[in-house]
JSON list of C-alpha atoms in Angstrom, two decimals:
[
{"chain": "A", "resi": 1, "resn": "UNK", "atom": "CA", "xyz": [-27.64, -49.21, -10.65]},
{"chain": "A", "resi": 2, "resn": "UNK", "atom": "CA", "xyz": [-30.70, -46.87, -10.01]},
{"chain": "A", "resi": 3, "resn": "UNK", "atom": "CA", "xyz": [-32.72, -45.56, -12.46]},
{"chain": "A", "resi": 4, "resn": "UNK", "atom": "CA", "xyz": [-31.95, -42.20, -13.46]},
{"chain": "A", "resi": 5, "resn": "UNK", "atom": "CA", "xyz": [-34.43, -39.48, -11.68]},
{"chain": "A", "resi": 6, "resn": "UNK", "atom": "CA", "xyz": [-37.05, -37.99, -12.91]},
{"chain": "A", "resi": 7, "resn": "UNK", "atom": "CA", "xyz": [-35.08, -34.55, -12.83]},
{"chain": "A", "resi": 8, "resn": "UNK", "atom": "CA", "xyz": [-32.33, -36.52, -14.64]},
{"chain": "A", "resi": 9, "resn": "UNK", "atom": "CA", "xyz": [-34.81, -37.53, -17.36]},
{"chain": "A", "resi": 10, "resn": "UNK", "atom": "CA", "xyz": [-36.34, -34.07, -17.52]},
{"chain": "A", "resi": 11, "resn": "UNK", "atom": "CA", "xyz": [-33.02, -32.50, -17.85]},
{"chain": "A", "resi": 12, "resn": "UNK", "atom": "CA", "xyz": [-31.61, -35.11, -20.66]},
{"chain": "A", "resi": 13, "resn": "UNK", "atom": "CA", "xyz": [-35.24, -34.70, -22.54]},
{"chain": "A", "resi": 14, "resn": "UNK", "atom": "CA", "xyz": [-35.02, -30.62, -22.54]},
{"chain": "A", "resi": 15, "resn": "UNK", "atom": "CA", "xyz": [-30.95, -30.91, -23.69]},
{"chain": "A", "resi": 16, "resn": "UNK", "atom": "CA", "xyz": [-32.02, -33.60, -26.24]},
{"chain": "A", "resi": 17, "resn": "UNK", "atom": "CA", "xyz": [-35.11, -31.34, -27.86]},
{"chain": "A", "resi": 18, "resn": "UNK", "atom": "CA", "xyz": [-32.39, -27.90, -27.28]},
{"chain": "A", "resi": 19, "resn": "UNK", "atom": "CA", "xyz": [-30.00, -29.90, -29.90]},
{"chain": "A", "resi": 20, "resn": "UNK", "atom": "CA", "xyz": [-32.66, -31.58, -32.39]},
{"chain": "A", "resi": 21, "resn": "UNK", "atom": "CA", "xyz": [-33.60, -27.85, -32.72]},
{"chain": "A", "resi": 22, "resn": "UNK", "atom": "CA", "xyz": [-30.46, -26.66, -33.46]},
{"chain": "A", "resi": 23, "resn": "UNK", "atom": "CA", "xyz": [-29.86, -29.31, -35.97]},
{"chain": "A", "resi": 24, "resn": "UNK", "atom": "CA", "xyz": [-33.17, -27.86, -37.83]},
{"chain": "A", "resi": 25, "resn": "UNK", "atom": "CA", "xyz": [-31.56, -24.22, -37.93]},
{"chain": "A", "resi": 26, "resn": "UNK", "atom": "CA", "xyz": [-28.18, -26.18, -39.17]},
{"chain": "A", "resi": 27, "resn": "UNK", "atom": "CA", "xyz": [-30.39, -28.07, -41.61]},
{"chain": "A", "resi": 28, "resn": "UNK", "atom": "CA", "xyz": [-31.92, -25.39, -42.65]},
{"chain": "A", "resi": 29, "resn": "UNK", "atom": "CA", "xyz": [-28.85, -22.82, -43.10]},
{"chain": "A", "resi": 30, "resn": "UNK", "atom": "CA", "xyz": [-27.32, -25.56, -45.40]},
{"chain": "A", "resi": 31, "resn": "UNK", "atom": "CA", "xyz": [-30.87, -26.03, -47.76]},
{"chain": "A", "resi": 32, "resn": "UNK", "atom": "CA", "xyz": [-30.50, -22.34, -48.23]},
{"chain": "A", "resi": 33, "resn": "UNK", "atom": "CA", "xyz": [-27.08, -22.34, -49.05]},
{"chain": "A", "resi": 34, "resn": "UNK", "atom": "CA", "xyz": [-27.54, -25.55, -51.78]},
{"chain": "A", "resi": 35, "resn": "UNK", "atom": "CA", "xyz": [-30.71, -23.19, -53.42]},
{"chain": "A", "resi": 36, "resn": "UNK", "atom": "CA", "xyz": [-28.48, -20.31, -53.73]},
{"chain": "A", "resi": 37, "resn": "UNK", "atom": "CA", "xyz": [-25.63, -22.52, -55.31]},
{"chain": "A", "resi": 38, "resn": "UNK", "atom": "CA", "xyz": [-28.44, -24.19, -57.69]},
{"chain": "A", "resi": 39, "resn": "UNK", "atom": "CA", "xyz": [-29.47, -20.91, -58.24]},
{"chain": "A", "resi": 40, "resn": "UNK", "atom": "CA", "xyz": [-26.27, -18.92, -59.60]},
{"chain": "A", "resi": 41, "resn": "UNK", "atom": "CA", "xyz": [-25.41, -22.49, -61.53]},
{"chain": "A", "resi": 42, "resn": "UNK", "atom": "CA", "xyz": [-25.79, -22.67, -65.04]},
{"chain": "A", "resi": 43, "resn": "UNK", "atom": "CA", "xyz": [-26.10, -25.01, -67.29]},
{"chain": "A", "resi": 44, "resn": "UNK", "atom": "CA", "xyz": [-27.63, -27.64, -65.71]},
{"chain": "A", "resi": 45, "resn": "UNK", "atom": "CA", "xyz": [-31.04, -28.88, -67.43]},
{"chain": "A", "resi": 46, "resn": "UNK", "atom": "CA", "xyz": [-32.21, -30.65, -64.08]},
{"chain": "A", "resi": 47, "resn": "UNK", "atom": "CA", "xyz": [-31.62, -27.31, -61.99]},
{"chain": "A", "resi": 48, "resn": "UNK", "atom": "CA", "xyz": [-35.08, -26.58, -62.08]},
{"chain": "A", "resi": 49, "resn": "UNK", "atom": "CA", "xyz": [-36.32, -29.68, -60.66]},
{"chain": "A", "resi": 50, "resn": "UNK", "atom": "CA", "xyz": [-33.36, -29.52, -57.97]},
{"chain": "A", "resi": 51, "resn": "UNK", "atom": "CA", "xyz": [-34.45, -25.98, -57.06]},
{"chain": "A", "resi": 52, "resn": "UNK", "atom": "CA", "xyz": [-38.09, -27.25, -56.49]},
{"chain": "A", "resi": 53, "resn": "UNK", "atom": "CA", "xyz": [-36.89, -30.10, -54.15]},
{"chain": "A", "resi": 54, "resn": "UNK", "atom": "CA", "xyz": [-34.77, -28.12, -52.26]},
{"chain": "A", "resi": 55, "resn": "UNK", "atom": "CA", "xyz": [-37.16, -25.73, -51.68]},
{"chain": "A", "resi": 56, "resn": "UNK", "atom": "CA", "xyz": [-39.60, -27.92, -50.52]},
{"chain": "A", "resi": 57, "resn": "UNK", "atom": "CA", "xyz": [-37.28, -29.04, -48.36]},
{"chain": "A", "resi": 58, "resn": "UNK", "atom": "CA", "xyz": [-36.65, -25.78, -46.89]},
{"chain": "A", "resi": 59, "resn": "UNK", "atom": "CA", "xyz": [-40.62, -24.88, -46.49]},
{"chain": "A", "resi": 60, "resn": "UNK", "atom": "CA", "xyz": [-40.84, -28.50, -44.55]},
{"chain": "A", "resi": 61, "resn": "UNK", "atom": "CA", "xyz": [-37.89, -27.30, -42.08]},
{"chain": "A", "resi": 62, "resn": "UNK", "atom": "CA", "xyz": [-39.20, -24.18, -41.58]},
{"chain": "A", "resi": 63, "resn": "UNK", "atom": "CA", "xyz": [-42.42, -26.10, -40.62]},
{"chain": "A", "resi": 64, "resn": "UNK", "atom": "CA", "xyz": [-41.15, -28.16, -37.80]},
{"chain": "A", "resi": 65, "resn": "UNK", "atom": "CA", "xyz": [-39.94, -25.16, -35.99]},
{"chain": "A", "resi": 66, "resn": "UNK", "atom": "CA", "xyz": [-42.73, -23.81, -34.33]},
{"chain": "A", "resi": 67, "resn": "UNK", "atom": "CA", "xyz": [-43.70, -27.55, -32.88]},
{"chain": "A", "resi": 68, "resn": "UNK", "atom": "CA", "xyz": [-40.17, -27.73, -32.25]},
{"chain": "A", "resi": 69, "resn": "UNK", "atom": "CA", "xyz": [-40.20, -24.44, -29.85]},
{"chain": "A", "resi": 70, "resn": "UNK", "atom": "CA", "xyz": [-43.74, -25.76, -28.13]},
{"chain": "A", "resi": 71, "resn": "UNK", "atom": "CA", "xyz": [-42.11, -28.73, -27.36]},
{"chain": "A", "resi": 72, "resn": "UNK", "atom": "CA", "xyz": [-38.62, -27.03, -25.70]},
{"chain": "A", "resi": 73, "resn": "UNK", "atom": "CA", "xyz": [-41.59, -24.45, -23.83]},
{"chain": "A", "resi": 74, "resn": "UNK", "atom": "CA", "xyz": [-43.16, -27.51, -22.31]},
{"chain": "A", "resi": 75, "resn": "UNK", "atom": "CA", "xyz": [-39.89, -29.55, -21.20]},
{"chain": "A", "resi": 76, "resn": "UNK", "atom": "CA", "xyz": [-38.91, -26.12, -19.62]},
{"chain": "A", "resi": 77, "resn": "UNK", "atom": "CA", "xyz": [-42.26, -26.08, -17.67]},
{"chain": "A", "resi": 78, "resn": "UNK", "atom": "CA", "xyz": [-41.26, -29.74, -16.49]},
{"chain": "A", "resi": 79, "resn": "UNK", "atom": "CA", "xyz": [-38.23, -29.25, -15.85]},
{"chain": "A", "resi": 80, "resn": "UNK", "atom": "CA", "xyz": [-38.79, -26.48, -13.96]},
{"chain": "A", "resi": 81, "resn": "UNK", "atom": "CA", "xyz": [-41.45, -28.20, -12.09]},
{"chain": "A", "resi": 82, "resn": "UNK", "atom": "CA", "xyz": [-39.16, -31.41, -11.57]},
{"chain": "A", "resi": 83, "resn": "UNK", "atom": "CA", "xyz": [-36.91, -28.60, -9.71]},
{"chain": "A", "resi": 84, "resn": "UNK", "atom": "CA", "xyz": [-39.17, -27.20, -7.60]},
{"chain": "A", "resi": 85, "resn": "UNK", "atom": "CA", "xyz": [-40.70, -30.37, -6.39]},
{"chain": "A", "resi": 86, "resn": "UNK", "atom": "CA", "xyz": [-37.09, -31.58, -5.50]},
{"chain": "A", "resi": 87, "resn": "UNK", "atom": "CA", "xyz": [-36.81, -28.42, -3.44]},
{"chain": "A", "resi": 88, "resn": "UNK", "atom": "CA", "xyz": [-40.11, -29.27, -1.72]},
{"chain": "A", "resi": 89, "resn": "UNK", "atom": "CA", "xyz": [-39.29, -32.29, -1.18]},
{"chain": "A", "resi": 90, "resn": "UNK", "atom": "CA", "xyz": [-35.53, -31.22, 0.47]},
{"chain": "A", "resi": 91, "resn": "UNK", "atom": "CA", "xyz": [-33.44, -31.48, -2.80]},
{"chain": "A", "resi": 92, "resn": "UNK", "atom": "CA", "xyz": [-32.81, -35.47, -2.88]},
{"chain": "A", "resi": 93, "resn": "UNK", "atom": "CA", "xyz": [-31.43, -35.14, -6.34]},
{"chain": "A", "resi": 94, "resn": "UNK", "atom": "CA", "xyz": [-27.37, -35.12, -6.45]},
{"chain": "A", "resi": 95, "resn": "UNK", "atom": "CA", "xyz": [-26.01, -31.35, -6.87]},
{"chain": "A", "resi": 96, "resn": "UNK", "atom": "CA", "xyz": [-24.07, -32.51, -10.21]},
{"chain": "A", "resi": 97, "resn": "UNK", "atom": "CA", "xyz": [-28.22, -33.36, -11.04]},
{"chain": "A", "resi": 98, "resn": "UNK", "atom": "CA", "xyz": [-29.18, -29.91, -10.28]},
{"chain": "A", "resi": 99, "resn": "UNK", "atom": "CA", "xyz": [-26.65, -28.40, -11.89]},
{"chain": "A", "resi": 100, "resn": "UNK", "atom": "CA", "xyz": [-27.04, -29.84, -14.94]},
{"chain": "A", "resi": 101, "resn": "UNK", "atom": "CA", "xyz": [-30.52, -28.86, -14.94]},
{"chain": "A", "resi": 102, "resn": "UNK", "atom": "CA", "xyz": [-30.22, -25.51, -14.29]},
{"chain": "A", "resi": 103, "resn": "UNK", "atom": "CA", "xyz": [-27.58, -25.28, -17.43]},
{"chain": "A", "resi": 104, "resn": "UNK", "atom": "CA", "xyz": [-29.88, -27.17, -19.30]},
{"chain": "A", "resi": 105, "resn": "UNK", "atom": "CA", "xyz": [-32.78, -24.60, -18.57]},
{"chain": "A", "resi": 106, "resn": "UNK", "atom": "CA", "xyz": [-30.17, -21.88, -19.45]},
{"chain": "A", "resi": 107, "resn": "UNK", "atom": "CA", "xyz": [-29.23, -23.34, -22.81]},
{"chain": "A", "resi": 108, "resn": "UNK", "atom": "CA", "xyz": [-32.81, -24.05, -23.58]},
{"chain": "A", "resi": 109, "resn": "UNK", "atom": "CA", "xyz": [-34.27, -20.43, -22.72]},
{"chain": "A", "resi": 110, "resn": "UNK", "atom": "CA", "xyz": [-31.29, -18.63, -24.59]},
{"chain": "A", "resi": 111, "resn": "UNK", "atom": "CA", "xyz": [-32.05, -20.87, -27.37]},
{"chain": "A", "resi": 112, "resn": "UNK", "atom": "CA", "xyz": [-35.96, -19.52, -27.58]},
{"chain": "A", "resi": 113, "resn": "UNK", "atom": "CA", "xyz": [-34.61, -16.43, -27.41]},
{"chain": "A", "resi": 114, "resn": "UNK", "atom": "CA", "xyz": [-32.13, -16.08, -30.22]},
{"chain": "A", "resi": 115, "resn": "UNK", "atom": "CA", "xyz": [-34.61, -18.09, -32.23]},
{"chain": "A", "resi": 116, "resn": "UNK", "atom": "CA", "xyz": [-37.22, -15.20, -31.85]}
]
């Protein structure tokens, strides 16, 4: 079997950074939901001390974001790239390649932009 092409790799890179960053949003939806449940609890002497960790928690999330976005930006600019020098070069890549790329560029840029 061949190994994949480098629009194939480009294209499975981009989906695979388009999903870690939605796992960060899930992540992160969750952490806020376990502070607000800490947070109407009563009670419970070690609340505090949960509160703090979840919080921190949260704060380190939110931190990965931004790199995560720079990262989807740049494997759009590959992609992108890995498209147009297929086209230069007569579009040797399968069509089920290309098409998967240009969903994959379509996920990824909607994703940026709901983000922001």
């Amino acid at each position: 079997m061949a190994p994949p092409s480098k629009l194939a790799v480009a294209t499975s890179s981009l989906t695979r950074l388009v999903k870690e960053e939605a796992s960060y949003h899930k992540e992160m939806a969750e952490q806020e939901a376990r502070i607000k449940k800490i947070q109407e609890s009563t009670g419970d002497e070690n609340a505090e001390y949960q509160l703090k960790q979840e919080r921190q928690g949260l704060e380190e999330t939110k931190k990965v974001i931004p790199s995560m976005h720079e990262k989807i930006s740049q494997a759009i600019q590959k992609l992108e790239d890995e498209m147009q020098s297929n086209t230069d070069n007569g579009g040797e890549a399968p069509a089920v390649e290309v098409t998967k790329a240009e969903d994959a560029l379509a996920s990824a840029k909607q994703a940026l932009v709901e983000v922001s």
